[in-house]
Coordinates of C-alpha atoms in Angstrom, one line a residue:
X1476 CA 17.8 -21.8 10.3
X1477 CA 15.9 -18.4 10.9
X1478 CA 14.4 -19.4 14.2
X1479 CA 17.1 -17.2 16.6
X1480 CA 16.7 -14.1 13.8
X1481 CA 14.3 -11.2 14.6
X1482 CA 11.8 -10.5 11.6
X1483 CA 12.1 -7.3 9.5
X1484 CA 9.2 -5.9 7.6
X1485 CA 9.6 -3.1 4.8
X1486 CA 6.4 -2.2 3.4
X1487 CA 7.1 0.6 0.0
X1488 CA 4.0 3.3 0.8
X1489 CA 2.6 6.3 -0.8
X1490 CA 1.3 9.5 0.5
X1491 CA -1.4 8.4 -2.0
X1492 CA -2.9 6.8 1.0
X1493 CA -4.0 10.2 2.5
X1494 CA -6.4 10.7 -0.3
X1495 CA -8.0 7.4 0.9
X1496 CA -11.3 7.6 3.0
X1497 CA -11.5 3.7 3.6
X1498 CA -10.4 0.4 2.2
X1499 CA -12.9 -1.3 -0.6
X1500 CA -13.6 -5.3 -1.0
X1501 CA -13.4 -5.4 -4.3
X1502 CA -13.3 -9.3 -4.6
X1503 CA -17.2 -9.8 -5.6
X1504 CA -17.3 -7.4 -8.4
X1505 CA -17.4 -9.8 -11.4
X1506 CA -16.7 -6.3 -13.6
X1507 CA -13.2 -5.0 -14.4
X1508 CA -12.5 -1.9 -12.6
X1509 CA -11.0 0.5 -14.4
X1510 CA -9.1 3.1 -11.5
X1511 CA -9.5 6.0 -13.2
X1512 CA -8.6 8.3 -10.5
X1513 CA -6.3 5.9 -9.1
X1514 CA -9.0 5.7 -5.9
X1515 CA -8.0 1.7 -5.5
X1516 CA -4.3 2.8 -5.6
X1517 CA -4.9 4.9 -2.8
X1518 CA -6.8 2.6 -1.1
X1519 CA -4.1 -0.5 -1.6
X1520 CA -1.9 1.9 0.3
X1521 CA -4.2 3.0 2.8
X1522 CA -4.6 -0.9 3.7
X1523 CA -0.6 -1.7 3.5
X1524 CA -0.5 1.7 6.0
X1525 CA -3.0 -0.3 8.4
X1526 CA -1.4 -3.8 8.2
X1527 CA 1.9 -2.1 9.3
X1528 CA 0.5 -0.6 12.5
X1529 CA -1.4 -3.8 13.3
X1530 CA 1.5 -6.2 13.2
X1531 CA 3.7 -3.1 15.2
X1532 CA 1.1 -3.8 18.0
X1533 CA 0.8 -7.1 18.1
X1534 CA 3.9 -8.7 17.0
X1535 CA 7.9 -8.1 17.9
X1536 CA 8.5 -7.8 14.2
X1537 CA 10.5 -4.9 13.5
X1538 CA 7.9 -2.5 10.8
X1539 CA 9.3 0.1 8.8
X1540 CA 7.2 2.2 5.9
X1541 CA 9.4 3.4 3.5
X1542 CA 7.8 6.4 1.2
X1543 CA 10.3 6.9 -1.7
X1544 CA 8.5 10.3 -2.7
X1545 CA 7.5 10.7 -6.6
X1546 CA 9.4 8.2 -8.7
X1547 CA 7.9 8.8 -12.5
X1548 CA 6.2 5.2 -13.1
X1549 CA 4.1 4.5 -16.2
X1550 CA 1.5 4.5 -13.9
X1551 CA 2.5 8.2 -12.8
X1552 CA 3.1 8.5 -16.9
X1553 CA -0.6 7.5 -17.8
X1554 CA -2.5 9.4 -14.7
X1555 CA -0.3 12.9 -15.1
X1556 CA 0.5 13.8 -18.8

């Protein structure tokens, strides 16, 4: 059904990811990780940034990164009173 359509990729970013120094595996830590500073936020979006500029190299499929600009979240709500 899809095979003759070109693939599309919209990824929702942050500019969150420029206060990232690198991407964290945090799939061994058996604690909860609280992000206080919203440091694995930034990181998420650091790694979504990446993975869009991978697959533009080495794959046909159309990549955009849409950046919606400050949208008040409850995540926005609890980090900034």
């Amino acid at each position: 059904f899809f095979s003759n359509k070109k693939a599309v990729v919209v990824n929702v970013g942050s500019s969150s990811h420029l206060r990232a120094s690198k991407v964290q595996d945090y799939s061994d830590d058996d604690e909860e990780i609280i992000d206080t500073d919203l440091s694995a936020y930034a990181e998420s979006k650091l790694g979504l940034m990446q993975f869009s500029n991978i697959l533009r190299l080495t794959t046909t499929t159309t990549v955009y990164d849409a950046h919606p600009g400050l949208v008040w979240t409850p995540l926005l709500k609890k980090n900034f009173p």
